[in-house]
Amino acid sequence: MNKHSTYSITAESLTKRFGDFTAVDNISFTVGKGEIFGFLGANGAGKTTAMRMLCGLSSPSSGKATVGGFDVYTQTEKIKQHIGYMSQKFSLYEDLTIKENMRFYGGIYGMSIPAIRSKTEEILKTLELVKEQDRLVRTLPLGWKQKLSFSVAMFHSPQIVFLDEPTGGVDPLTRREFWEMIYQAAYEGTTVFVTTHYMDEAEYCNRVSIMVDGRIAAMDTPASLKRSLHADNMEGVFLQLARDAKRAAD
Amino acid sequence: MYSIEAEHIVKTYPTEDKGIKTALKDVSFTVDQGELFGIIGPDGAGKTTLFRILTTLLLPDKGSARVTGLDVISDYRSIREQVGYMPGRFSLYQDLSVEENLRFFATIFNTSIDENYGLIRDIYVQIEPFRKRKAGKLSGGMKQKLALCCALIHRPTVLFLDEPTTGVDAVSRKEFWEMLSRLKKEGISILVSTPYMDEAALCDRVALIQDGRILGIDQPKGFVEKHLEKIWEVRSAEMYRLLKDLRRFEKTKSVHPFGDFLHLTLTDDQENEVVAFLNTAGHRDILIRPAIPSIEDIFMGLMKTPEAKA
């Protein structure tokens, strides 16, 4: 990790092509340390492809990017050690218990047994799951699962955490508790890179980028985006940008 | 006659640890002809179980239900001819083309695409350029439109849409709801479920559901009007610190993030005391004013009632 850099993520003309289809088209941005960065876009805009490149899971076609100071072409293993990842679709092993999942992820990240033990205790206490630690994850209510997934993604104290639609389908109260966990993580210095379809959640981000057809159509603080597009809320911003681009694509 | 009538429906499932999970607890509601009725609640609330019972695919343990006046158990065959059902999971044939899927569903219902083309035209023209494409190769938004066409091709009198907008972006969601209001004008009754609470405003009436129990049924406006507790929206230059500070304010009942504001309820409604407290805490650019409750505020309020917790 380059200690002098103030950026957790940098991308410069980052591009990914599949045959003659350009999924991610020349995107450039930076994410500061401890920032909550909302990565929005319509379905098929290229968010997942961009995220996979940043997580070291897919090699770019051209352009540059660093995550935690590591290069996305040559240092993908280093990147994986320094990031956390959670998606709504997959995070925890359903047929392992709460405790076993934490033991498993701690092991994957090469943590020592005492470190795993103390971190496990800390999380069980914070989430009030001490009594439930031996329950299979499959049997947990969705809201608990999502909060637990986030804690497991943060288990090895990563510098950056990637959250791919973390709150889909959860009740409004849990969704807010979840965002408080995000705030807390950012407050403690973790950089948060998050995608969501809930436009009110876009308001909770320090900055937001909106991807349309592989490009970044807009990137700024929610307040500035609303001001410059004369929109009352982020939904208005999103609809304007995504609609315009669709017309251009037809 | 109601389009849909559910009376005291109970459904339980055995769990792995030999217990019993109650998916639906005494669920009752009615849907009028031509009504757009929303079932709104988070994952695991029982929405899909309810849909499967009403579409005659699952038997209730207790209670009864009728669709267009027909009993879901004894008249299941007649019901199946009259309803359209779009399940939550994409259920078309992935290896058939767009056109083949549509023709297949038309044939099953002894009709043809031409016969009811008028009903689906507005939606179908949007996917027609891809009619030779395999359904499995369509984007999420297009799959959703094709599934809706297939559910409509036999001109059903009641349409069941189980989470049609889940995982779909804000633009496609908006377009989808516009399609539903056009279908409503054709006189089709629609039961639609969603975890997105903001979509409640687009329904004639909604039932809020959590843990298998209906928390309330009303028009979206009705919920707002009947919500008596005053809600304040508060903002300052540092939102996370504002949240933490308001948590420890002695007159705070609840405080939650809501878009670019926090929603606050108080034990007594003296907003100057809040401002004084926040000033002392060093907050800048403080703004506090009454908020119009959203469906999420109402849902969270109802979740906390002792009945909902039971």
Coordinates of C-alpha atoms in Angstrom, one line a residue:
Chain A
M1 CA 0.0 0.0 0.0
N2 CA 1.3 3.4 -1.0
K3 CA 1.0 5.3 2.3
H4 CA 1.2 8.7 0.6
S5 CA -1.8 8.2 -1.6
T6 CA -5.1 9.8 -0.5
Y7 CA -7.0 7.6 -2.9
S8 CA -8.3 4.1 -2.3
I9 CA -9.3 3.6 -5.8
T10 CA -8.1 5.2 -9.0
A11 CA -9.3 4.4 -12.5
E12 CA -8.1 6.0 -15.7
S13 CA -9.7 5.3 -19.1
L14 CA -10.6 1.9 -17.8
T15 CA -12.1 -0.2 -20.5
K16 CA -13.4 -3.7 -20.9
R17 CA -14.4 -5.2 -24.3
F18 CA -16.1 -8.6 -25.0
G19 CA -15.6 -9.1 -28.7
D20 CA -17.0 -6.1 -30.4
F21 CA -19.1 -5.1 -27.3
T22 CA -17.6 -2.5 -25.0
A23 CA -19.1 -3.2 -21.6
V24 CA -17.0 -0.6 -19.8
D25 CA -16.1 2.3 -22.0
N26 CA -13.2 4.5 -20.9
I27 CA -14.2 5.3 -17.3
S28 CA -12.1 7.5 -15.1
F29 CA -12.6 8.3 -11.4
T30 CA -11.0 8.3 -8.0
V31 CA -12.4 7.3 -4.6
G32 CA -10.9 8.9 -1.5
K33 CA -10.0 7.0 1.7
G34 CA -13.0 6.6 4.0
E35 CA -15.4 7.8 1.3
I36 CA -18.8 6.2 0.7
F37 CA -18.9 6.1 -3.1
G38 CA -22.2 5.1 -4.7
F39 CA -21.8 3.3 -8.0
L40 CA -25.2 3.6 -9.8
G41 CA -26.4 2.7 -13.2
A42 CA -29.2 1.0 -15.1
N43 CA -29.3 -2.7 -15.6
G44 CA -26.7 -3.6 -18.1
A45 CA -24.8 -0.3 -17.9
G46 CA -21.6 -2.1 -17.0
K47 CA -21.5 -1.8 -13.2
T48 CA -20.8 -5.4 -12.5
T49 CA -18.0 -5.6 -15.1
A50 CA -16.4 -2.5 -13.7
M51 CA -16.6 -3.9 -10.2
R52 CA -15.1 -7.2 -11.2
M53 CA -12.1 -5.5 -12.7
L54 CA -11.6 -3.5 -9.5
C55 CA -11.9 -6.6 -7.4
G56 CA -9.1 -8.3 -9.5
L57 CA -11.5 -10.9 -10.9
S58 CA -11.4 -9.7 -14.5
S59 CA -8.5 -8.2 -16.5
P60 CA -9.2 -4.8 -18.2
S61 CA -8.9 -4.5 -22.0
S62 CA -7.2 -1.1 -21.6
G63 CA -6.7 1.8 -19.2
K64 CA -5.3 1.9 -15.7
A65 CA -6.6 1.3 -12.3
T66 CA -5.4 0.8 -8.7
V67 CA -7.2 -0.5 -5.7
G68 CA -5.6 0.1 -2.3
G69 CA -2.5 1.2 -4.2
F70 CA -2.3 -2.2 -6.1
D71 CA -2.4 -2.6 -9.8
V72 CA -5.5 -4.3 -11.3
Y73 CA -3.3 -6.1 -14.0
T74 CA -0.4 -7.3 -12.0
Q75 CA -1.3 -7.3 -8.3
T76 CA -4.7 -9.0 -8.2
E77 CA -3.9 -11.3 -5.3
K78 CA -2.8 -8.3 -3.3
I79 CA -6.0 -6.6 -4.1
K80 CA -8.1 -9.6 -3.0
Q81 CA -6.3 -9.6 0.4
H82 CA -7.1 -5.9 1.0
I83 CA -10.7 -5.7 0.1
G84 CA -14.0 -7.1 1.4
Y85 CA -16.8 -8.0 -0.8
M86 CA -20.5 -8.7 -0.2
S87 CA -23.4 -9.1 -2.6
Q88 CA -27.1 -9.8 -1.9
K89 CA -26.8 -13.0 -4.0
F90 CA -23.8 -14.6 -2.3
S91 CA -21.8 -14.0 0.8
L92 CA -22.2 -16.7 3.4
Y93 CA -22.3 -20.5 3.3
E94 CA -25.9 -21.4 4.1
D95 CA -25.0 -24.9 5.4
L96 CA -22.4 -23.6 7.8
T97 CA -23.3 -22.1 11.2
I98 CA -22.7 -18.4 12.0
K99 CA -19.5 -19.2 13.8
E100 CA -18.2 -21.6 11.2
N101 CA -18.7 -19.0 8.5
M102 CA -16.5 -16.6 10.4
R103 CA -13.9 -19.3 11.1
F104 CA -13.9 -20.1 7.4
Y105 CA -13.5 -16.5 6.1
G106 CA -10.9 -15.7 8.8
G107 CA -8.9 -18.7 7.6
I108 CA -9.2 -17.7 3.9
Y109 CA -7.8 -14.3 4.7
G110 CA -4.9 -15.9 6.6
M111 CA -5.8 -14.6 10.0
S112 CA -4.4 -16.2 13.1
I113 CA -6.6 -18.4 15.3
P114 CA -6.6 -16.0 18.2
A115 CA -7.4 -13.1 15.9
I116 CA -10.3 -15.0 14.4
R117 CA -11.5 -15.9 17.9
S118 CA -11.5 -12.3 19.2
K119 CA -13.0 -10.9 16.0
T120 CA -15.8 -13.6 16.1
E121 CA -16.6 -12.7 19.7
E122 CA -16.6 -9.0 18.9
I123 CA -19.1 -9.4 15.9
L124 CA -21.4 -11.8 17.8
K125 CA -21.6 -9.2 20.6
T126 CA -22.2 -6.2 18.3
L127 CA -24.9 -8.0 16.3
E128 CA -26.4 -9.6 19.5
L129 CA -26.0 -13.0 18.0
V130 CA -24.0 -14.7 20.9
K131 CA -26.9 -17.1 21.6
E132 CA -27.4 -17.9 17.9
Q133 CA -23.8 -18.6 17.0
D134 CA -24.4 -22.3 16.3
R135 CA -27.4 -21.8 14.1
L136 CA -27.1 -22.6 10.4
V137 CA -27.0 -19.5 8.3
R138 CA -29.8 -20.9 6.2
T139 CA -32.2 -20.7 9.1
L140 CA -31.6 -17.0 9.8
P141 CA -34.0 -14.2 8.8
L142 CA -32.8 -12.2 5.8
G143 CA -32.2 -9.0 7.8
W144 CA -29.8 -10.8 10.1
K145 CA -28.1 -12.5 7.2
Q146 CA -27.4 -9.2 5.5
K147 CA -25.9 -7.6 8.6
L148 CA -23.9 -10.7 9.3
S149 CA -22.6 -10.8 5.6
F150 CA -21.4 -7.3 6.0
S151 CA -19.6 -8.0 9.2
V152 CA -18.0 -11.1 7.6
A153 CA -16.9 -8.9 4.6
M154 CA -15.3 -6.6 7.1
F155 CA -13.8 -9.5 9.1
H156 CA -10.2 -9.0 8.1
S157 CA -10.4 -5.2 8.5
P158 CA -10.1 -4.5 4.8
Q159 CA -9.2 -1.0 3.5
I160 CA -12.0 -1.1 1.0
V161 CA -15.3 -2.9 1.0
F162 CA -17.3 -3.5 -2.2
L163 CA -21.1 -3.9 -1.6
D164 CA -23.1 -5.1 -4.6
E165 CA -26.8 -4.3 -3.9
P166 CA -26.5 -5.2 -0.3
T167 CA -30.0 -4.2 0.8
G168 CA -32.3 -5.7 -1.8
G169 CA -35.5 -6.9 -0.4
V170 CA -34.9 -6.2 3.3
D171 CA -37.4 -4.4 5.4
P172 CA -37.1 -0.7 5.9
L173 CA -35.8 -0.8 9.4
T174 CA -33.1 -3.4 8.7
R175 CA -32.1 -1.4 5.6
R176 CA -31.5 1.6 7.8
E177 CA -29.6 -0.4 10.4
F178 CA -27.5 -1.7 7.6
W179 CA -26.6 1.8 6.4
E180 CA -25.6 2.8 9.9
M181 CA -23.1 -0.1 9.8
I182 CA -21.8 1.4 6.5
Y183 CA -21.6 4.9 8.0
Q184 CA -19.7 3.5 11.0
A185 CA -17.2 1.6 8.8
A186 CA -16.6 4.7 6.7
Y187 CA -16.2 6.8 9.9
E188 CA -13.5 4.4 11.1
G189 CA -11.7 4.9 7.8
T190 CA -12.9 2.0 5.5
T191 CA -13.6 3.1 2.0
V192 CA -17.1 1.9 0.8
F193 CA -17.9 1.3 -2.8
V194 CA -21.6 0.5 -3.1
T195 CA -24.2 -0.2 -5.7
T196 CA -28.0 0.0 -5.1
H197 CA -31.3 0.3 -6.8
Y198 CA -32.8 2.3 -3.9
M199 CA -32.4 5.9 -4.9
D200 CA -32.8 7.2 -1.3
E201 CA -29.7 5.2 -0.5
A202 CA -27.8 7.2 -3.1
E203 CA -28.4 10.2 -0.9
Y204 CA -26.4 8.6 1.9
C205 CA -23.2 8.5 -0.3
N206 CA -20.5 11.2 -0.2
R207 CA -20.3 11.0 -3.9
V208 CA -22.2 9.1 -6.6
S209 CA -21.4 8.1 -10.1
I210 CA -24.1 7.1 -12.6
M211 CA -23.1 4.8 -15.4
V212 CA -25.0 4.7 -18.6
D213 CA -24.1 2.4 -21.6
G214 CA -20.6 1.7 -20.2
R215 CA -19.7 5.3 -19.5
I216 CA -19.9 7.5 -16.5
A217 CA -22.7 10.0 -17.3
A218 CA -22.3 12.0 -14.1
M219 CA -20.3 12.0 -11.0
D220 CA -20.6 14.4 -8.0
T221 CA -22.1 14.8 -4.6
P222 CA -25.8 14.1 -4.4
A223 CA -26.5 17.7 -3.6
S224 CA -24.6 19.0 -6.7
L225 CA -26.2 16.4 -9.0
K226 CA -29.6 17.5 -7.9
R227 CA -28.8 21.1 -8.3
S228 CA -27.2 20.9 -11.7
L229 CA -30.0 18.7 -13.1
H230 CA -32.8 20.6 -11.3
A231 CA -34.1 17.5 -9.7
D232 CA -35.8 17.2 -6.3
N233 CA -34.2 13.9 -5.4
M234 CA -31.7 11.3 -6.7
E235 CA -34.5 9.4 -8.4
G236 CA -35.1 12.5 -10.6
V237 CA -31.4 12.7 -11.4
F238 CA -31.2 9.0 -12.3
L239 CA -34.3 9.0 -14.5
Q240 CA -33.0 12.0 -16.4
L241 CA -29.6 10.6 -17.1
A242 CA -30.6 7.0 -17.8
R243 CA -33.6 8.0 -20.0
D244 CA -31.5 10.3 -22.1
A245 CA -28.9 7.7 -22.7
K246 CA -31.4 5.1 -23.7
R247 CA -32.7 7.3 -26.4
A248 CA -29.2 7.8 -27.7
A249 CA -28.6 4.1 -27.7
D250 CA -31.7 3.2 -29.8
Chain B
M1 CA -68.4 -9.9 -6.7
Y2 CA -64.8 -9.4 -5.7
S3 CA -62.0 -10.3 -8.1
I4 CA -60.0 -11.8 -5.2
E5 CA -61.3 -12.7 -1.7
A6 CA -59.0 -14.2 0.9
E7 CA -60.4 -15.2 4.3
H8 CA -58.3 -16.2 7.3
I9 CA -55.6 -17.9 5.3
V10 CA -53.0 -19.8 7.3
K11 CA -50.0 -21.7 5.8
T12 CA -47.3 -23.4 7.7
Y13 CA -44.1 -25.2 6.5
P14 CA -42.1 -27.7 8.5
T15 CA -38.6 -26.4 9.2
E16 CA -35.3 -28.4 9.2
D17 CA -35.0 -28.5 13.0
K18 CA -38.4 -30.2 13.1
G19 CA -40.2 -27.0 14.0
I20 CA -43.0 -25.2 12.1
K21 CA -42.7 -22.0 10.3
T22 CA -45.9 -20.1 9.8
A23 CA -45.6 -18.4 6.4
L24 CA -49.1 -16.8 6.5
K25 CA -51.0 -16.0 9.7
D26 CA -54.7 -15.3 9.3
V27 CA -54.5 -13.3 6.1
S28 CA -57.7 -11.7 4.8
F29 CA -58.3 -9.1 2.1
T30 CA -60.4 -8.4 -0.9
V31 CA -59.6 -7.0 -4.3
D32 CA -62.3 -5.2 -6.4
Q33 CA -62.8 -5.6 -10.1
G34 CA -60.4 -3.5 -12.0
E35 CA -58.4 -2.6 -8.9
L36 CA -54.6 -2.4 -8.8
F37 CA -53.8 -3.9 -5.4
G38 CA -50.3 -4.0 -3.9
I39 CA -48.9 -6.6 -1.5
I40 CA -45.9 -4.7 0.0
G41 CA -43.3 -6.2 2.3
P42 CA -39.7 -7.4 2.6
D43 CA -38.4 -10.8 1.5
G44 CA -39.7 -13.6 3.6
A45 CA -42.9 -11.8 4.5
G46 CA -45.0 -14.5 2.8
K47 CA -45.8 -12.7 -0.5
T48 CA -45.0 -15.7 -2.8
T49 CA -46.8 -18.2 -0.6
L50 CA -49.9 -16.0 -0.8
F51 CA -49.6 -15.8 -4.6
R52 CA -49.2 -19.5 -5.0
I53 CA -52.3 -20.2 -2.9
L54 CA -54.4 -17.7 -4.9
T55 CA -53.1 -19.1 -8.2
T56 CA -54.1 -22.6 -7.1
L57 CA -50.6 -23.9 -6.9
L58 CA -50.5 -24.5 -3.2
L59 CA -53.1 -25.5 -0.6
P60 CA -53.8 -23.4 2.4
D61 CA -53.8 -25.1 5.8
K62 CA -56.8 -23.1 7.0
G63 CA -59.0 -20.4 5.6
S64 CA -60.5 -20.1 2.1
A65 CA -60.0 -18.0 -1.0
R66 CA -61.9 -17.2 -4.1
V67 CA -60.7 -15.7 -7.4
T68 CA -63.5 -14.2 -9.6
G69 CA -65.9 -15.9 -7.3
L70 CA -64.4 -19.4 -7.8
D71 CA -63.0 -21.4 -5.0
V72 CA -59.2 -22.0 -5.1
I73 CA -59.6 -25.6 -4.2
S74 CA -62.7 -27.0 -5.8
D75 CA -62.7 -24.7 -8.9
Y76 CA -58.9 -24.7 -9.5
R77 CA -59.2 -25.6 -13.2
S78 CA -61.6 -22.8 -14.1
I79 CA -59.4 -20.3 -12.1
R80 CA -56.3 -21.4 -14.1
E81 CA -58.0 -20.6 -17.3
Q82 CA -58.9 -17.1 -16.2
V83 CA -55.8 -15.8 -14.4
G84 CA -52.4 -14.7 -15.6
Y85 CA -49.5 -15.3 -13.3
M86 CA -46.0 -13.9 -13.5
P87 CA -43.9 -15.7 -10.9
G88 CA -41.0 -13.9 -9.2
R89 CA -38.4 -16.1 -10.8
F90 CA -38.1 -15.8 -14.6
S91 CA -40.1 -18.9 -15.7
L92 CA -40.2 -18.7 -19.5
Y93 CA -38.4 -21.2 -21.7
Q94 CA -34.8 -19.9 -22.0
D95 CA -34.1 -21.9 -25.1
L96 CA -37.2 -20.8 -27.0
S97 CA -37.2 -17.4 -28.8
V98 CA -39.3 -14.5 -27.7
E99 CA -41.9 -15.3 -30.4
E100 CA -41.9 -19.0 -29.6
N101 CA -42.5 -18.4 -26.0
L102 CA -45.4 -16.2 -26.7
R103 CA -46.9 -18.6 -29.2
F104 CA -46.4 -21.5 -26.7
F105 CA -48.4 -19.7 -24.0
A106 CA -51.1 -18.7 -26.5
T107 CA -51.5 -22.3 -27.7
I108 CA -51.7 -23.7 -24.1
F109 CA -54.6 -21.4 -23.5
N110 CA -56.3 -22.3 -26.8
T111 CA -55.8 -18.9 -28.3
S112 CA -53.5 -17.2 -30.7
I113 CA -51.2 -14.2 -30.6
D114 CA -53.4 -12.4 -33.1
E115 CA -56.6 -12.8 -31.1
N116 CA -55.4 -10.8 -28.2
Y117 CA -52.6 -8.8 -29.8
G118 CA -54.4 -5.5 -28.9
L119 CA -53.9 -6.1 -25.2
I120 CA -50.1 -6.7 -25.4
R121 CA -49.3 -4.4 -28.4
D122 CA -47.8 -1.5 -26.4
I123 CA -45.5 -3.9 -24.5
Y124 CA -44.7 -6.3 -27.3
V125 CA -43.5 -3.7 -29.8
Q126 CA -40.7 -2.9 -27.4
I127 CA -39.3 -6.4 -27.6
E128 CA -40.4 -7.2 -31.1
P129 CA -37.1 -6.2 -32.7
F130 CA -35.6 -9.2 -30.7
R131 CA -38.4 -11.7 -31.5
K132 CA -35.9 -14.2 -32.9
R133 CA -33.7 -14.0 -29.8
K134 CA -33.7 -16.8 -27.3
A135 CA -35.4 -15.7 -24.1
G136 CA -32.3 -16.6 -22.0
K137 CA -30.3 -14.0 -23.9
L138 CA -32.6 -11.1 -23.1
S139 CA -31.7 -8.3 -20.7
G140 CA -33.5 -8.1 -17.4
G141 CA -35.9 -5.4 -18.5
M142 CA -36.8 -7.3 -21.7
K143 CA -37.3 -10.6 -19.9
Q144 CA -39.8 -8.8 -17.6
K145 CA -41.7 -7.4 -20.6
L146 CA -41.8 -10.8 -22.3
A147 CA -43.0 -12.5 -19.1
L148 CA -45.8 -9.9 -18.8
C149 CA -46.9 -10.5 -22.5
C150 CA -47.0 -14.3 -21.9
A151 CA -49.1 -13.8 -18.7
L152 CA -51.5 -11.6 -20.7
I153 CA -51.8 -13.5 -24.0
H154 CA -55.1 -15.3 -23.0
R155 CA -56.7 -12.0 -21.8
P156 CA -56.9 -12.9 -18.2
T157 CA -59.5 -11.3 -15.9
V158 CA -57.1 -11.2 -13.0
L159 CA -53.4 -10.7 -13.2
F160 CA -51.0 -11.9 -10.5
L161 CA -47.5 -10.3 -10.6
D162 CA -45.1 -11.6 -8.0
E163 CA -42.3 -9.1 -7.5
P164 CA -42.1 -8.0 -11.2
T165 CA -39.7 -5.1 -10.4
T166 CA -37.2 -6.8 -8.0
G167 CA -33.6 -6.1 -9.1
V168 CA -34.8 -3.9 -11.9
D169 CA -33.4 -0.4 -12.3
A170 CA -35.4 2.8 -11.6
V171 CA -36.1 3.5 -15.2
S172 CA -37.4 0.1 -16.1
R173 CA -39.4 0.0 -12.9
K174 CA -41.1 3.3 -13.8
E175 CA -41.9 2.0 -17.3
F176 CA -43.3 -1.2 -15.8
W177 CA -45.7 0.7 -13.6
E178 CA -46.9 2.8 -16.5
M179 CA -47.8 -0.5 -18.3
L180 CA -49.8 -1.6 -15.3
S181 CA -51.9 1.5 -15.2
R182 CA -52.7 1.0 -18.9
L183 CA -53.7 -2.6 -18.2
K184 CA -55.9 -1.5 -15.4
K185 CA -57.8 0.7 -17.9
E186 CA -58.6 -2.5 -19.8
G187 CA -60.6 -3.6 -16.7
I188 CA -58.1 -6.3 -15.6
S189 CA -57.7 -6.7 -11.8
I190 CA -54.1 -6.8 -10.8
L191 CA -52.5 -8.1 -7.6
V192 CA -48.8 -7.1 -7.5
S193 CA -46.2 -7.7 -4.9
T194 CA -43.1 -5.6 -4.3
P195 CA -40.4 -5.1 -1.7
Y196 CA -40.0 -1.5 -2.9
M197 CA -42.2 0.6 -0.6
D198 CA -42.1 3.7 -2.8
E199 CA -44.2 1.7 -5.3
A200 CA -47.1 1.7 -2.9
A201 CA -48.1 5.2 -4.1
L202 CA -48.8 3.7 -7.6
C203 CA -51.5 1.2 -6.3
D204 CA -55.2 1.9 -5.6
R205 CA -54.9 0.1 -2.3
V206 CA -52.1 -1.8 -0.6
A207 CA -51.6 -4.4 2.1
L208 CA -48.5 -4.0 4.1
I209 CA -47.2 -7.5 5.1
Q210 CA -44.4 -8.6 7.5
D211 CA -43.7 -12.1 8.9
G212 CA -46.9 -13.6 7.3
R213 CA -49.1 -11.0 8.9
I214 CA -50.9 -8.1 7.3
L215 CA -50.0 -5.0 9.2
G216 CA -52.6 -2.8 7.5
I217 CA -54.7 -2.3 4.4
D218 CA -55.6 1.1 3.0
Q219 CA -55.2 3.5 0.1
P220 CA -51.7 4.9 0.1
K221 CA -53.1 8.3 1.0
G222 CA -55.2 6.8 3.7
F223 CA -52.1 5.4 5.5
V224 CA -50.6 8.8 5.4
E225 CA -53.7 10.6 6.7
K226 CA -54.2 8.1 9.5
H227 CA -50.6 8.3 10.7
L228 CA -51.0 10.5 13.7
E229 CA -47.5 10.6 15.1
K230 CA -45.7 13.7 14.0
I231 CA -42.5 13.2 12.0
W232 CA -39.8 15.8 11.7
E233 CA -37.2 15.9 9.0
V234 CA -33.8 17.1 10.1
R235 CA -30.6 18.0 8.3
S236 CA -27.3 19.4 9.2
A237 CA -23.8 19.7 7.6
E238 CA -22.7 16.4 9.1
M239 CA -25.4 13.7 8.7
Y240 CA -23.8 10.8 10.5
R241 CA -22.8 12.8 13.5
L242 CA -26.3 14.3 13.5
L243 CA -27.8 10.8 13.6
K244 CA -25.5 9.7 16.5
D245 CA -26.2 12.9 18.4
L246 CA -30.0 12.7 18.0
R247 CA -29.8 9.1 19.2
R248 CA -28.6 10.4 22.6
F249 CA -31.1 13.4 22.7
E250 CA -33.4 12.6 25.7
K251 CA -36.6 13.5 23.8
T252 CA -35.9 11.4 20.8
K253 CA -38.3 8.5 20.3
S254 CA -36.9 7.3 17.0
V255 CA -34.5 8.6 14.3
H256 CA -33.6 7.1 11.0
P257 CA -32.0 8.2 7.7
F258 CA -34.4 9.0 5.0
G259 CA -32.8 10.1 1.8
D260 CA -31.1 13.5 2.4
F261 CA -32.9 14.0 5.7
L262 CA -33.2 12.2 9.0
H263 CA -36.8 11.4 10.1
L264 CA -37.2 12.1 13.8
T265 CA -40.1 11.4 16.2
L266 CA -40.1 13.1 19.6
T267 CA -41.7 12.5 23.0
D268 CA -43.0 16.1 22.9
D269 CA -43.0 18.2 19.7
Q270 CA -40.8 21.1 20.7
E271 CA -38.6 21.6 17.7
N272 CA -36.8 24.6 19.3
E273 CA -35.4 22.2 21.9
V274 CA -34.0 20.0 19.2
V275 CA -32.3 23.0 17.5
A276 CA -30.9 24.2 20.9
F277 CA -29.5 20.8 21.6
L278 CA -27.9 20.5 18.1
N279 CA -26.5 24.0 18.4
T280 CA -24.8 23.1 21.7
A281 CA -23.4 20.0 19.9
G282 CA -21.8 22.2 17.4
H283 CA -23.9 21.4 14.3
R284 CA -24.0 23.8 11.4
D285 CA -26.7 24.4 8.7
I286 CA -29.4 22.9 10.9
L287 CA -32.8 22.5 9.2
I288 CA -35.8 21.0 11.0
R289 CA -39.4 20.9 9.6
P290 CA -42.5 18.7 9.6
A291 CA -42.2 15.8 7.2
I292 CA -44.9 14.1 5.2
P293 CA -44.8 10.4 6.3
S294 CA -43.7 8.0 3.7
I295 CA -45.0 4.4 3.4
E296 CA -41.7 3.3 4.9
D297 CA -42.3 5.5 8.0
I298 CA -45.7 3.9 8.3
F299 CA -44.4 0.4 7.8
M300 CA -41.7 0.9 10.4
G301 CA -44.3 2.3 12.8
L302 CA -46.6 -0.7 12.3
M303 CA -43.7 -3.1 12.6
K304 CA -43.1 -1.9 16.1
T305 CA -46.7 -2.4 17.4
P306 CA -46.9 -5.3 19.9
E307 CA -49.3 -7.1 17.6
A308 CA -46.8 -7.2 14.8
K309 CA -44.1 -8.6 17.1
A310 CA -46.4 -11.4 18.4

